[in-house]
Amino acid sequence: MKADPVKLEIFKSLYSSVAEEMGVSLRRSAFSPNIKERRDYSCAVFNREGTLIAQGDHMPVHLGSMPMSVRAALESLELAPGDIAVLNDPYAGGTHLPDVTMVAAVYGSGQWPLFYVANRAHHADIGGATPGSMGRADEIYQEGLRIPPVKLMIGGQINQDVMRLISANVRLPEEREGDLTAQLGAIRTGETRLLEIVERYGFKEADDYARHLINYTAALMRRRIRDLPDGTYTAEDFLDDDGFSDQPVRIAVKITISGERATVDFTGSAPQVRGPINAVEAITVSAVYYVFRCLIPGDVPASWGIIEPINVIAPAGSVVNARPPAPVAGGNVETSQRIVDTVLLALAETGAAIPAASQGTMNNLTIGGIDPRSNRPFAYYETVAGGMGARPAADGIDGVHTHMTNSLNTPAEAMEYAYPMRVRRYAIRHGSGGRGLHRGGDGVVRELELLTEAQVTLLADRRKTRPYGLRGGEAGFAGRAQLISADGEQEIGSKQSLQATAGDRIRIETPGGGGYGRPDEG
């Protein structure tokens, strides 16, 4: 059946609205500030074959990788009506352990699934050696509870055995149960809305237009690739280190454009490392998905069609496709950013309108201890904004989350209410963006005072390397962090965990974006 353009647009909006409403449901019913305030979650809709149809405008690093979680769930489990799978295993379609995914089949009156729905949320703690589960580990077993695809809900009833198992292995069981329940509710929202679409249009038409949307997106992507000059384009960039060695970690890419297809080959990237910056294959595919989606102008349907004309080669055992038991907490948040930087740098050689490098890190900060107000454990997690890279026709944006993160900073009021901390300073780091015809966006300064003894962990990058400029633009400033105590200021390493006491302050200064064009061109 040939697609009607008007109906195609209608179904694009319908399916996208389902994912967006799932996100609203999850946000409003979540317990933790990380999900409720920072919106560190994602929701998506899949057709009856498990192919991505639509997703909300949530976290890019989640959305490009979630199809692999759905595939892993469907390969491991038979999802009957009322069943909901839960998983976080990075080696079974996940990203890193704090990202917990739920998957459910949507049934009508028949015996076969009509659709699948899924969501993913970053939990502020999932166990492991350090509060926040984002520490300097050298094997995945230190990073927290690893959940293969299992059923958290069976026949509409919560599987209390699985819920108890999860609760027994995390620092804040009530908060985890609250957030998991919010995810379950968001799944039900998605199921309800999809069945309403089927009731209105009939399943055949709804299913046909789901396939049309995927094919339409693939056609748009093929057309955009065809507009790029045929050829091979290479680039490399580096992560500062892995937290155990001072050696930089290479990300290398070779992009081959041939007609309406692209091959993105990461052969030559560093072997997987001891520290927690290894990325699994799902992360690498997700980063490529994001970059190529950005190449398409306008409001493109966010379906799996984007990746259909692209072949991603990520050698097994490398830092972009690690094998167990490599630790992976930072692969999701740091290596994903560097993969994006490297792919964009290669694509800049095609003549496409590519921005200079943004801050290139998520500045992951976790703080945990005992809250003296309640005498109960707390675990704070946040990523901190930085500078966006300058664009060919405009400056970069100051103090914004870029590329693989689309979250917010925790509001000061929410942070001080939820945690024994006080926000001492939150400001633009003026002058940290790279100079150029168009300047890079400035980073931020975020300073927190601890009101109790706590363990502080930083997992970040771009402390030794700097976000690159393009076309003669200067690099942005590198980031830094300090512990300010009665003994003075102590530099915090980019991948370090330390003990702090009440009255100590943590100051994070995030990188600026690179500049675009020579400064003297203006």
PDB file of N, CA, C and O in Angstrom, residues 372-402:
ATOM      1  N   PRO A 372      22.018  13.277  57.739  1.00  0.00           N
ATOM      2  CA  PRO A 372      21.789  13.465  59.180  1.00  0.00           C
ATOM      3  C   PRO A 372      20.359  13.868  59.514  1.00  0.00           C
ATOM      4  O   PRO A 372      19.919  13.710  60.652  1.00  0.00           O
ATOM      5  N   ARG A 373      19.611  14.350  58.539  1.00  0.00           N
ATOM      6  CA  ARG A 373      18.229  14.760  58.804  1.00  0.00           C
ATOM      7  C   ARG A 373      17.308  13.565  59.010  1.00  0.00           C
ATOM      8  O   ARG A 373      16.300  13.657  59.706  1.00  0.00           O
ATOM      9  N   SER A 374      17.649  12.462  58.368  1.00  0.00           N
ATOM     10  CA  SER A 374      16.798  11.264  58.465  1.00  0.00           C
ATOM     11  C   SER A 374      17.540  10.048  58.995  1.00  0.00           C
ATOM     12  O   SER A 374      16.928   9.026  59.279  1.00  0.00           O
ATOM     13  N   ASN A 375      18.880  10.185  59.090  1.00  0.00           N
ATOM     14  CA  ASN A 375      19.746   9.075  59.477  1.00  0.00           C
ATOM     15  C   ASN A 375      19.619   7.899  58.518  1.00  0.00           C
ATOM     16  O   ASN A 375      19.772   6.737  58.908  1.00  0.00           O
ATOM     17  N   ARG A 376      19.355   8.211  57.237  1.00  0.00           N
ATOM     18  CA  ARG A 376      19.222   7.179  56.209  1.00  0.00           C
ATOM     19  C   ARG A 376      20.194   7.478  55.074  1.00  0.00           C
ATOM     20  O   ARG A 376      20.625   8.631  54.890  1.00  0.00           O
ATOM     21  N   PRO A 377      20.561   6.461  54.275  1.00  0.00           N
ATOM     22  CA  PRO A 377      21.497   6.698  53.172  1.00  0.00           C
ATOM     23  C   PRO A 377      20.911   7.640  52.121  1.00  0.00           C
ATOM     24  O   PRO A 377      19.691   7.710  51.938  1.00  0.00           O
ATOM     25  N   PHE A 378      21.792   8.355  51.443  1.00  0.00           N
ATOM     26  CA  PHE A 378      21.393   9.141  50.286  1.00  0.00           C
ATOM     27  C   PHE A 378      22.417   8.907  49.180  1.00  0.00           C
ATOM     28  O   PHE A 378      23.574   8.561  49.443  1.00  0.00           O
ATOM     29  N   ALA A 379      21.990   9.086  47.955  1.00  0.00           N
ATOM     30  CA  ALA A 379      22.885   8.963  46.799  1.00  0.00           C
ATOM     31  C   ALA A 379      22.462  10.002  45.767  1.00  0.00           C
ATOM     32  O   ALA A 379      21.375   9.907  45.200  1.00  0.00           O
ATOM     33  N   TYR A 380      23.308  10.974  45.571  1.00  0.00           N
ATOM     34  CA  TYR A 380      23.066  12.049  44.599  1.00  0.00           C
ATOM     35  C   TYR A 380      23.872  11.763  43.338  1.00  0.00           C
ATOM     36  O   TYR A 380      25.042  11.386  43.398  1.00  0.00           O
ATOM     37  N   TYR A 381      23.232  11.937  42.196  1.00  0.00           N
ATOM     38  CA  TYR A 381      23.929  11.798  40.912  1.00  0.00           C
ATOM     39  C   TYR A 381      23.502  12.935  40.006  1.00  0.00           C
ATOM     40  O   TYR A 381      22.317  13.300  39.950  1.00  0.00           O
ATOM     41  N   GLU A 382      24.481  13.489  39.290  1.00  0.00           N
ATOM     42  CA  GLU A 382      24.155  14.562  38.361  1.00  0.00           C
ATOM     43  C   GLU A 382      25.219  14.646  37.278  1.00  0.00           C
ATOM     44  O   GLU A 382      26.394  14.363  37.512  1.00  0.00           O
ATOM     45  N   THR A 383      24.790  15.013  36.094  1.00  0.00           N
ATOM     46  CA  THR A 383      25.720  15.437  35.054  1.00  0.00           C
ATOM     47  C   THR A 383      25.632  16.956  34.973  1.00  0.00           C
ATOM     48  O   THR A 383      24.574  17.537  35.189  1.00  0.00           O
ATOM     49  N   VAL A 384      26.765  17.591  34.683  1.00  0.00           N
ATOM     50  CA  VAL A 384      26.835  19.053  34.748  1.00  0.00           C
ATOM     51  C   VAL A 384      27.048  19.612  33.348  1.00  0.00           C
ATOM     52  O   VAL A 384      27.900  19.136  32.592  1.00  0.00           O
ATOM     53  N   ALA A 385      26.287  20.626  33.016  1.00  0.00           N
ATOM     54  CA  ALA A 385      26.323  21.229  31.679  1.00  0.00           C
ATOM     55  C   ALA A 385      27.682  21.863  31.392  1.00  0.00           C
ATOM     56  O   ALA A 385      28.492  22.115  32.289  1.00  0.00           O
ATOM     57  N   GLY A 386      27.912  22.158  30.114  1.00  0.00           N
ATOM     58  CA  GLY A 386      29.147  22.818  29.691  1.00  0.00           C
ATOM     59  C   GLY A 386      28.905  23.638  28.442  1.00  0.00           C
ATOM     60  O   GLY A 386      27.764  23.974  28.113  1.00  0.00           O
ATOM     61  N   GLY A 387      29.977  23.952  27.724  1.00  0.00           N
ATOM     62  CA  GLY A 387      29.869  24.785  26.537  1.00  0.00           C
ATOM     63  C   GLY A 387      29.558  23.990  25.288  1.00  0.00           C
ATOM     64  O   GLY A 387      30.097  22.902  25.070  1.00  0.00           O
ATOM     65  N   MET A 388      28.689  24.532  24.465  1.00  0.00           N
ATOM     66  CA  MET A 388      28.399  23.946  23.155  1.00  0.00           C
ATOM     67  C   MET A 388      29.391  24.501  22.138  1.00  0.00           C
ATOM     68  O   MET A 388      29.792  25.669  22.210  1.00  0.00           O
ATOM     69  N   GLY A 389      29.804  23.683  21.185  1.00  0.00           N
ATOM     70  CA  GLY A 389      30.715  24.139  20.154  1.00  0.00           C
ATOM     71  C   GLY A 389      30.083  25.184  19.246  1.00  0.00           C
ATOM     72  O   GLY A 389      28.876  25.172  19.003  1.00  0.00           O
ATOM     73  N   ALA A 390      30.916  26.102  18.762  1.00  0.00           N
ATOM     74  CA  ALA A 390      30.431  27.118  17.829  1.00  0.00           C
ATOM     75  C   ALA A 390      29.994  26.467  16.525  1.00  0.00           C
ATOM     76  O   ALA A 390      30.512  25.415  16.114  1.00  0.00           O
ATOM     77  N   ARG A 391      29.050  27.113  15.865  1.00  0.00           N
ATOM     78  CA  ARG A 391      28.489  26.598  14.614  1.00  0.00           C
ATOM     79  C   ARG A 391      28.989  27.421  13.430  1.00  0.00           C
ATOM     80  O   ARG A 391      29.512  28.521  13.614  1.00  0.00           O
ATOM     81  N   PRO A 392      28.832  26.924  12.220  1.00  0.00           N
ATOM     82  CA  PRO A 392      29.330  27.659  11.058  1.00  0.00           C
ATOM     83  C   PRO A 392      28.764  29.069  10.934  1.00  0.00           C
ATOM     84  O   PRO A 392      29.394  29.939  10.339  1.00  0.00           O
ATOM     85  N   ALA A 393      27.577  29.308  11.485  1.00  0.00           N
ATOM     86  CA  ALA A 393      26.957  30.632  11.334  1.00  0.00           C
ATOM     87  C   ALA A 393      26.525  31.239  12.658  1.00  0.00           C
ATOM     88  O   ALA A 393      25.814  32.234  12.677  1.00  0.00           O
ATOM     89  N   ALA A 394      26.957  30.661  13.780  1.00  0.00           N
ATOM     90  CA  ALA A 394      26.505  31.184  15.069  1.00  0.00           C
ATOM     91  C   ALA A 394      27.460  30.746  16.175  1.00  0.00           C
ATOM     92  O   ALA A 394      28.166  29.737  16.057  1.00  0.00           O
ATOM     93  N   ASP A 395      27.473  31.522  17.263  1.00  0.00           N
ATOM     94  CA  ASP A 395      28.242  31.150  18.442  1.00  0.00           C
ATOM     95  C   ASP A 395      27.669  29.881  19.061  1.00  0.00           C
ATOM     96  O   ASP A 395      26.503  29.515  18.832  1.00  0.00           O
ATOM     97  N   GLY A 396      28.474  29.229  19.888  1.00  0.00           N
ATOM     98  CA  GLY A 396      27.967  28.135  20.693  1.00  0.00           C
ATOM     99  C   GLY A 396      27.120  28.668  21.834  1.00  0.00           C
ATOM    100  O   GLY A 396      27.108  29.876  22.122  1.00  0.00           O
ATOM    101  N   ILE A 397      26.404  27.780  22.497  1.00  0.00           N
ATOM    102  CA  ILE A 397      25.529  28.161  23.604  1.00  0.00           C
ATOM    103  C   ILE A 397      26.248  27.893  24.917  1.00  0.00           C
ATOM    104  O   ILE A 397      26.936  26.888  25.075  1.00  0.00           O
ATOM    105  N   ASP A 398      26.096  28.805  25.869  1.00  0.00           N
ATOM    106  CA  ASP A 398      26.720  28.665  27.187  1.00  0.00           C
ATOM    107  C   ASP A 398      25.911  27.705  28.067  1.00  0.00           C
ATOM    108  O   ASP A 398      24.669  27.711  28.039  1.00  0.00           O
ATOM    109  N   GLY A 399      26.610  26.932  28.880  1.00  0.00           N
ATOM    110  CA  GLY A 399      25.981  26.168  29.950  1.00  0.00           C
ATOM    111  C   GLY A 399      24.809  25.311  29.537  1.00  0.00           C
ATOM    112  O   GLY A 399      23.705  25.489  30.036  1.00  0.00           O
ATOM    113  N   VAL A 400      25.062  24.357  28.644  1.00  0.00           N
ATOM    114  CA  VAL A 400      23.972  23.532  28.126  1.00  0.00           C
ATOM    115  C   VAL A 400      24.449  22.086  28.015  1.00  0.00           C
ATOM    116  O   VAL A 400      25.636  21.818  27.807  1.00  0.00           O
ATOM    117  N   HIS A 401      23.526  21.153  28.175  1.00  0.00           N
ATOM    118  CA  HIS A 401      23.845  19.741  27.950  1.00  0.00           C
ATOM    119  C   HIS A 401      23.816  19.475  26.447  1.00  0.00           C
ATOM    120  O   HIS A 401      22.876  19.881  25.755  1.00  0.00           O
ATOM    121  N   THR A 402      24.822  18.794  25.950  1.00  0.00           N
ATOM    122  CA  THR A 402      24.966  18.629  24.510  1.00  0.00           C
ATOM    123  C   THR A 402      25.144  17.176  24.112  1.00  0.00           C
ATOM    124  O   THR A 402      25.572  16.335  24.904  1.00  0.00           O
TER     125      THR A 402
END
